[in-house]
mmCIF file of C-alpha atoms and ligand atoms in Angstrom:
data_model
loop_
_atom_site.group_PDB
_atom_site.id
_atom_site.type_symbol
_atom_site.label_atom_id
_atom_site.label_comp_id
_atom_site.label_asym_id
_atom_site.label_seq_id
_atom_site.Cartn_x
_atom_site.Cartn_y
_atom_site.Cartn_z
ATOM 1 C CA MET W 5 67.120 26.816 24.773
ATOM 2 C CA GLU W 6 65.406 25.658 21.572
ATOM 3 C CA PRO W 7 67.985 24.805 18.863
ATOM 4 C CA ARG W 8 68.163 27.390 16.090
ATOM 5 C CA ILE W 9 70.229 25.242 13.749
ATOM 6 C CA ILE W 10 68.481 23.066 11.164
ATOM 7 C CA VAL W 11 70.839 20.466 9.699
ATOM 8 C CA ALA W 12 70.023 19.789 6.017
ATOM 9 C CA LEU W 13 70.132 16.005 5.530
ATOM 10 C CA ASP W 14 71.081 16.188 1.861
ATOM 11 C CA PHE W 15 71.917 12.485 1.482
ATOM 12 C CA ALA W 16 71.055 9.984 -1.248
ATOM 13 C CA ASP W 17 69.845 7.214 1.041
ATOM 14 C CA ALA W 18 68.723 6.382 4.560
ATOM 15 C CA ASP W 19 71.966 4.640 5.551
ATOM 16 C CA SER W 20 74.139 7.696 4.875
ATOM 17 C CA ALA W 21 71.595 10.019 6.488
ATOM 18 C CA GLN W 22 71.292 7.687 9.484
ATOM 19 C CA ALA W 23 75.048 7.644 10.022
ATOM 20 C CA CYS W 24 74.945 11.434 10.341
ATOM 21 C CA VAL W 25 71.794 11.506 12.497
ATOM 22 C CA ASN W 26 73.333 8.978 14.890
ATOM 23 C CA VAL W 27 75.860 11.561 16.073
ATOM 24 C CA LEU W 28 73.300 14.395 16.333
ATOM 25 C CA SER W 29 70.844 15.156 19.113
ATOM 26 C CA PRO W 30 67.397 16.815 19.197
ATOM 27 C CA GLN W 31 68.769 19.036 21.974
ATOM 28 C CA THR W 32 71.332 20.639 19.665
ATOM 29 C CA CYS W 33 69.679 20.742 16.231
ATOM 30 C CA LYS W 34 66.586 20.273 14.138
ATOM 31 C CA LEU W 35 66.701 18.313 10.851
ATOM 32 C CA LYS W 36 65.651 19.141 7.289
ATOM 33 C CA VAL W 37 64.599 16.428 4.839
ATOM 34 C CA GLY W 38 64.479 17.582 1.224
ATOM 35 C CA LYS W 39 63.412 16.194 -2.126
ATOM 36 C CA GLU W 40 66.405 13.888 -2.665
ATOM 37 C CA LEU W 41 66.179 11.932 0.586
ATOM 38 C CA PHE W 42 62.370 11.974 0.666
ATOM 39 C CA THR W 43 62.126 10.644 -2.891
ATOM 40 C CA ALA W 44 64.633 7.902 -2.115
ATOM 41 C CA GLU W 45 63.381 6.841 1.314
ATOM 42 C CA GLY W 46 59.836 8.167 1.673
ATOM 43 C CA PRO W 47 57.689 9.088 4.659
ATOM 44 C CA ALA W 48 58.825 6.162 6.833
ATOM 45 C CA PHE W 49 62.253 7.721 7.190
ATOM 46 C CA VAL W 50 60.734 11.082 8.172
ATOM 47 C CA SER W 51 58.552 9.345 10.793
ATOM 48 C CA SER W 52 61.600 7.556 12.182
ATOM 49 C CA LEU W 53 63.336 10.922 12.782
ATOM 50 C CA VAL W 54 60.205 12.292 14.480
ATOM 51 C CA ARG W 55 60.055 9.187 16.703
ATOM 52 C CA ARG W 56 63.657 9.835 17.739
ATOM 53 C CA GLY W 57 62.546 13.212 19.064
ATOM 54 C CA PHE W 58 63.831 15.492 16.294
ATOM 55 C CA ASP W 59 61.925 18.527 15.034
ATOM 56 C CA VAL W 60 61.771 17.855 11.282
ATOM 57 C CA PHE W 61 61.436 20.481 8.558
ATOM 58 C CA LEU W 62 59.988 18.703 5.502
ATOM 59 C CA ASP W 63 61.393 20.772 2.632
ATOM 60 C CA LEU W 64 59.303 19.617 -0.342
ATOM 61 C CA LYS W 65 58.341 23.125 -1.552
ATOM 62 C CA PHE W 66 54.797 22.243 -2.631
ATOM 63 C CA HIS W 67 53.518 24.208 -5.664
ATOM 64 C CA ASP W 68 50.284 22.993 -7.278
ATOM 65 C CA ILE W 69 46.562 23.742 -7.351
ATOM 66 C CA PRO W 70 45.216 24.678 -3.891
ATOM 67 C CA THR W 71 43.366 21.408 -3.200
ATOM 68 C CA THR W 72 46.375 19.278 -4.081
ATOM 69 C CA VAL W 73 48.724 21.359 -1.950
ATOM 70 C CA ALA W 74 46.269 21.368 0.979
ATOM 71 C CA ARG W 75 46.073 17.572 0.870
ATOM 72 C CA ALA W 76 49.834 17.212 0.590
ATOM 73 C CA CYS W 77 50.216 19.509 3.633
ATOM 74 C CA SER W 78 47.750 17.376 5.633
ATOM 75 C CA ALA W 79 49.681 14.242 4.690
ATOM 76 C CA ALA W 80 52.966 15.874 5.734
ATOM 77 C CA ALA W 81 51.469 17.104 9.016
ATOM 78 C CA ASN W 82 50.266 13.563 9.742
ATOM 79 C CA LEU W 83 53.930 12.496 9.769
ATOM 80 C CA GLY W 84 54.391 14.739 12.800
ATOM 81 C CA VAL W 85 56.753 17.208 11.132
ATOM 82 C CA TRP W 86 57.562 20.490 12.875
ATOM 83 C CA MET W 87 57.628 22.615 9.709
ATOM 84 C CA LEU W 88 56.837 22.291 6.001
ATOM 85 C CA ASN W 89 56.948 24.624 3.038
ATOM 86 C CA VAL W 90 55.274 25.733 -0.174
ATOM 87 C CA HIS W 91 56.260 28.112 -2.989
ATOM 88 C CA ALA W 92 54.783 31.588 -2.501
ATOM 89 C CA LEU W 93 54.542 31.720 -6.318
ATOM 90 C CA GLY W 94 51.637 29.261 -5.993
ATOM 91 C CA GLY W 95 49.589 32.308 -4.953
ATOM 92 C CA ALA W 96 47.480 33.476 -2.021
ATOM 93 C CA THR W 97 44.640 30.971 -2.475
ATOM 94 C CA MET W 98 47.085 28.068 -2.503
ATOM 95 C CA MET W 99 48.907 29.313 0.609
ATOM 96 C CA GLN W 100 45.612 29.919 2.454
ATOM 97 C CA ALA W 101 44.473 26.387 1.566
ATOM 98 C CA ALA W 102 47.789 25.026 2.880
ATOM 99 C CA ARG W 103 47.434 26.997 6.089
ATOM 100 C CA ASP W 104 43.774 25.912 6.573
ATOM 101 C CA ALA W 105 44.786 22.276 6.094
ATOM 102 C CA LEU W 106 47.158 22.519 9.068
ATOM 103 C CA GLY W 107 44.388 23.507 11.498
ATOM 104 C CA GLN W 108 44.503 25.598 14.645
ATOM 105 C CA ALA W 109 46.136 23.353 17.247
ATOM 106 C CA ASP W 110 48.979 24.958 19.224
ATOM 107 C CA ASP W 111 51.336 22.164 18.178
ATOM 108 C CA ARG W 112 50.361 22.189 14.487
ATOM 109 C CA ALA W 113 53.078 22.063 11.825
ATOM 110 C CA LEU W 114 54.468 25.481 10.905
ATOM 111 C CA LEU W 115 54.003 26.662 7.323
ATOM 112 C CA VAL W 116 56.745 28.652 5.624
ATOM 113 C CA ALA W 117 56.880 29.890 2.042
ATOM 114 C CA VAL W 118 59.806 30.005 -0.364
ATOM 115 C CA THR W 119 59.854 33.458 -1.943
ATOM 116 C CA VAL W 120 62.446 33.545 -4.750
ATOM 117 C CA LEU W 121 64.901 30.668 -5.084
ATOM 118 C CA THR W 122 68.348 32.077 -4.339
ATOM 119 C CA SER W 123 69.626 30.366 -7.485
ATOM 120 C CA LEU W 124 67.535 32.763 -9.644
ATOM 121 C CA SER W 125 69.164 35.973 -10.885
ATOM 122 C CA ASP W 126 67.309 39.094 -11.972
ATOM 123 C CA ALA W 127 67.904 37.977 -15.598
ATOM 124 C CA ASP W 128 66.320 34.562 -14.853
ATOM 125 C CA LEU W 129 63.279 36.306 -13.379
ATOM 126 C CA GLN W 130 62.920 38.502 -16.451
ATOM 127 C CA GLN W 131 62.893 35.371 -18.616
ATOM 128 C CA ILE W 132 59.819 34.165 -16.745
ATOM 129 C CA GLY W 133 58.109 37.548 -16.962
ATOM 130 C CA ILE W 134 59.026 39.032 -13.568
ATOM 131 C CA GLN W 135 60.485 42.467 -14.252
ATOM 132 C CA GLU W 136 61.299 43.645 -10.723
ATOM 133 C CA GLY W 137 64.558 42.406 -9.161
ATOM 134 C CA ALA W 138 64.927 39.329 -6.945
ATOM 135 C CA ALA W 139 65.131 41.296 -3.678
ATOM 136 C CA GLN W 140 61.995 43.305 -4.394
ATOM 137 C CA THR W 141 60.139 40.226 -5.635
ATOM 138 C CA ALA W 142 61.135 38.302 -2.495
ATOM 139 C CA LEU W 143 59.781 41.065 -0.243
ATOM 140 C CA ARG W 144 56.524 41.296 -2.210
ATOM 141 C CA LEU W 145 56.050 37.498 -2.022
ATOM 142 C CA ALA W 146 56.868 37.557 1.701
ATOM 143 C CA GLY W 147 53.999 40.046 2.061
ATOM 144 C CA LEU W 148 51.673 37.698 0.182
ATOM 145 C CA ALA W 149 52.757 34.788 2.406
ATOM 146 C CA HIS W 150 52.195 36.906 5.531
ATOM 147 C CA ALA W 151 48.719 37.977 4.365
ATOM 148 C CA SER W 152 47.886 34.345 3.517
ATOM 149 C CA GLY W 153 48.560 33.135 7.057
ATOM 150 C CA ALA W 154 52.009 31.577 6.584
ATOM 151 C CA ASP W 155 54.234 31.482 9.675
ATOM 152 C CA GLY W 156 57.278 32.781 7.838
ATOM 153 C CA VAL W 157 59.506 32.536 4.783
ATOM 154 C CA VAL W 158 62.643 30.807 3.593
ATOM 155 C CA CYS W 159 64.930 33.628 2.506
ATOM 156 C CA SER W 160 68.555 34.603 2.177
ATOM 157 C CA ALA W 161 70.091 35.976 5.383
ATOM 158 C CA HIS W 162 70.640 39.125 3.322
ATOM 159 C CA GLU W 163 66.853 39.603 3.130
ATOM 160 C CA ALA W 164 66.051 38.614 6.736
ATOM 161 C CA ALA W 165 66.390 42.138 8.151
ATOM 162 C CA SER W 166 63.958 43.720 5.696
ATOM 163 C CA VAL W 167 61.452 40.857 6.164
ATOM 164 C CA ARG W 168 61.615 41.259 9.960
ATOM 165 C CA GLU W 169 61.320 45.023 9.729
ATOM 166 C CA ARG W 170 58.294 44.838 7.440
ATOM 167 C CA PHE W 171 56.371 41.916 8.968
ATOM 168 C CA GLY W 172 57.557 41.727 12.581
ATOM 169 C CA ASP W 173 59.647 39.293 14.583
ATOM 170 C CA ALA W 174 56.923 36.630 14.909
ATOM 171 C CA PHE W 175 56.984 36.066 11.129
ATOM 172 C CA LEU W 176 59.844 33.551 10.868
ATOM 173 C CA ARG W 177 62.933 33.910 8.660
ATOM 174 C CA ILE W 178 64.535 30.560 7.780
ATOM 175 C CA THR W 179 67.902 31.176 6.173
ATOM 176 C CA PRO W 180 70.168 28.799 4.214
ATOM 177 C CA GLY W 181 73.602 29.738 2.841
ATOM 178 C CA ILE W 182 75.286 29.697 6.272
ATOM 179 C CA ARG W 183 79.061 29.219 6.487
ATOM 180 C CA LEU W 184 81.607 29.557 9.284
ATOM 181 C CA ALA W 185 84.348 32.058 8.486
ATOM 182 C CA ASP W 186 86.820 29.395 7.305
ATOM 183 C CA ASP W 187 84.310 27.188 5.411
ATOM 184 C CA SER W 188 84.187 26.688 1.653
ATOM 185 C CA SER W 189 81.168 28.451 0.108
ATOM 186 C CA ASP W 190 80.472 25.378 -2.108
ATOM 187 C CA ASP W 191 77.829 26.385 -4.684
ATOM 188 C CA GLN W 192 76.182 29.031 -2.475
ATOM 189 C CA ASN W 193 76.430 32.578 -3.795
ATOM 190 C CA ARG W 194 75.480 34.830 -0.912
ATOM 191 C CA ILE W 195 76.743 33.296 2.298
ATOM 192 C CA MET W 196 76.790 34.612 5.881
ATOM 193 C CA THR W 197 78.285 33.439 9.162
ATOM 194 C CA PRO W 198 75.855 32.116 11.816
ATOM 195 C CA SER W 199 76.236 35.090 14.161
ATOM 196 C CA ARG W 200 75.854 37.667 11.395
ATOM 197 C CA ALA W 201 72.788 35.843 10.067
ATOM 198 C CA VAL W 202 71.117 35.907 13.497
ATOM 199 C CA GLN W 203 72.125 39.556 14.004
ATOM 200 C CA SER W 204 70.607 40.279 10.581
ATOM 201 C CA GLY W 205 67.301 38.787 11.664
ATOM 202 C CA ALA W 206 67.409 35.041 10.906
ATOM 203 C CA SER W 207 65.117 32.984 13.180
ATOM 204 C CA TYR W 208 66.549 29.567 12.195
ATOM 205 C CA LEU W 209 69.723 28.719 10.285
ATOM 206 C CA VAL W 210 69.766 25.926 7.680
ATOM 207 C CA VAL W 211 73.248 24.407 7.618
ATOM 208 C CA GLY W 212 74.071 21.503 5.333
ATOM 209 C CA ARG W 213 77.539 20.599 4.122
ATOM 210 C CA PRO W 214 79.542 22.398 6.836
ATOM 211 C CA VAL W 215 77.985 19.887 9.283
ATOM 212 C CA THR W 216 77.189 16.835 7.152
ATOM 213 C CA ARG W 217 80.628 16.699 5.489
ATOM 214 C CA ALA W 218 82.572 17.363 8.680
ATOM 215 C CA ALA W 219 84.697 14.625 10.227
ATOM 216 C CA ASP W 220 83.090 15.617 13.555
ATOM 217 C CA PRO W 221 79.614 17.124 12.935
ATOM 218 C CA THR W 222 78.941 17.712 16.643
ATOM 219 C CA ALA W 223 82.138 19.748 16.950
ATOM 220 C CA VAL W 224 80.912 22.021 14.133
ATOM 221 C CA LEU W 225 77.511 22.405 15.822
ATOM 222 C CA ARG W 226 79.268 23.278 19.081
ATOM 223 C CA ARG W 227 81.352 25.899 17.273
ATOM 224 C CA ILE W 228 78.209 27.458 15.754
ATOM 225 C CA GLU W 229 76.441 27.449 19.128
ATOM 226 C CA PHE W 230 79.505 28.966 20.775
ATOM 227 C CA GLU W 231 79.615 31.698 18.122
ATOM 228 C CA LEU W 232 75.911 32.468 18.633
ATOM 229 C CA THR W 233 76.167 32.453 22.438
ATOM 230 C CA GLU W 234 79.301 34.584 22.435
ATOM 231 C CA LYS W 235 77.698 37.203 20.197
ATOM 232 C CA ARG W 236 74.612 37.284 22.443
ATOM 233 C CA GLY W 237 76.960 37.956 25.354
ATOM 234 C CA VAL W 238 75.740 34.852 27.222
ATOM 235 C CA HIS W 239 78.524 32.879 28.918
HETATM 236 O O1 C5P D 30 75.025 22.501 2.198
HETATM 237 P P1 C5P D 30 74.329 23.826 2.366
HETATM 238 O O2 C5P D 30 74.534 24.441 3.733
HETATM 239 O O3 C5P D 30 74.640 24.785 1.241
HETATM 240 O O4 C5P D 30 72.772 23.419 2.283
HETATM 241 C C1 C5P D 30 71.754 24.368 2.263
HETATM 242 C C2 C5P D 30 70.429 23.683 2.213
HETATM 243 O O5 C5P D 30 69.421 24.696 2.083
HETATM 244 C C3 C5P D 30 70.222 22.744 1.032
HETATM 245 O O6 C5P D 30 69.356 21.696 1.479
HETATM 246 C C4 C5P D 30 69.526 23.603 0.000
HETATM 247 O O7 C5P D 30 68.701 22.870 -0.856
HETATM 248 C C5 C5P D 30 68.680 24.503 0.891
HETATM 249 N N1 C5P D 30 68.292 25.781 0.287
HETATM 250 C C6 C5P D 30 69.210 26.705 -0.156
HETATM 251 N N2 C5P D 30 68.792 27.889 -0.719
HETATM 252 C C7 C5P D 30 67.485 28.159 -0.803
HETATM 253 C C8 C5P D 30 66.542 27.240 -0.343
HETATM 254 C C9 C5P D 30 66.991 26.039 0.211
HETATM 255 O O8 C5P D 30 70.399 26.478 -0.060
HETATM 256 N N3 C5P D 30 67.092 29.313 -1.293
#
C-alpha cells in the first residue's frame, strides 16, 4: 500500500538530513523538504532523494505574481518531485497558472495549496484585514484552490473532515500537527493522533519531530503504521 506518512526533513544541512534518510525507506514513507533545508542545500539534494526512489513533497509555499509562481512550479516539477505547494492567498489566477505549468501527464507533480497557516489566530487575521475566523477562511480558500484546479490543501486535521465533505475525497487533505498519544506537542497547537487524523479525513500525514528526533525513527513509523492498520481493522 502507498505510504500515507510524509516525514518532514526539518534539518539545517544535508548531512543531518541524510543520516535520517539513511534509515528510512520509500516503501514506508514519503519525504518533505521545506524552506530551511532547501535554502541550505538546494535542488541537488532534492534530486538525490528522488533518485533514491522517495516521493518528495517540496514545501516551498510559493506566493508571488502568477508568471513567477508558474515558472517556479515548472522548475520544481523538473526535479521530479511528487508534490509541491503554493499559498491559496496568492489568488485564483496564480493557482491556475501554477496548475497549468504542471501540465496534464498522469505522473505530473501534484499541486496543493496552503489555506491559512495554523500559526495564525483569528486576531492575527483581523490585523491583516481578514474579518472572518481562521476556520471559515480556510474553508473559503480551500474552495478557491479547488476551483483553480489544485489537487488538494494543506490543512489542520481538525479541518480535514469539512474539506472532504465539501469538496469530495479526491481533493487531498495534507495534515501536519500529528502526534502519537505519548508524544510532546512541541510548538504545535492543535495536534491529533495518526488514526484520529485519518478517521477525520486526512489523506496524508506530515510527521516531523516525532520521527526525526526519535532514537529509532523506523520504530516510530512502524508504530504509526500499526495504529493506522489496527484502526482500519486490517491485520
Ligand atoms: O515536527 P512537526 O511534526 O511539528 O513538523 C510539522 C511539519 O509540518 C513542519 O515541517 C512544519 O513546517 C509543517 N507545517 C505545519 N503546519 C502547517 C504547515 C506546515 O506544521 N500549517
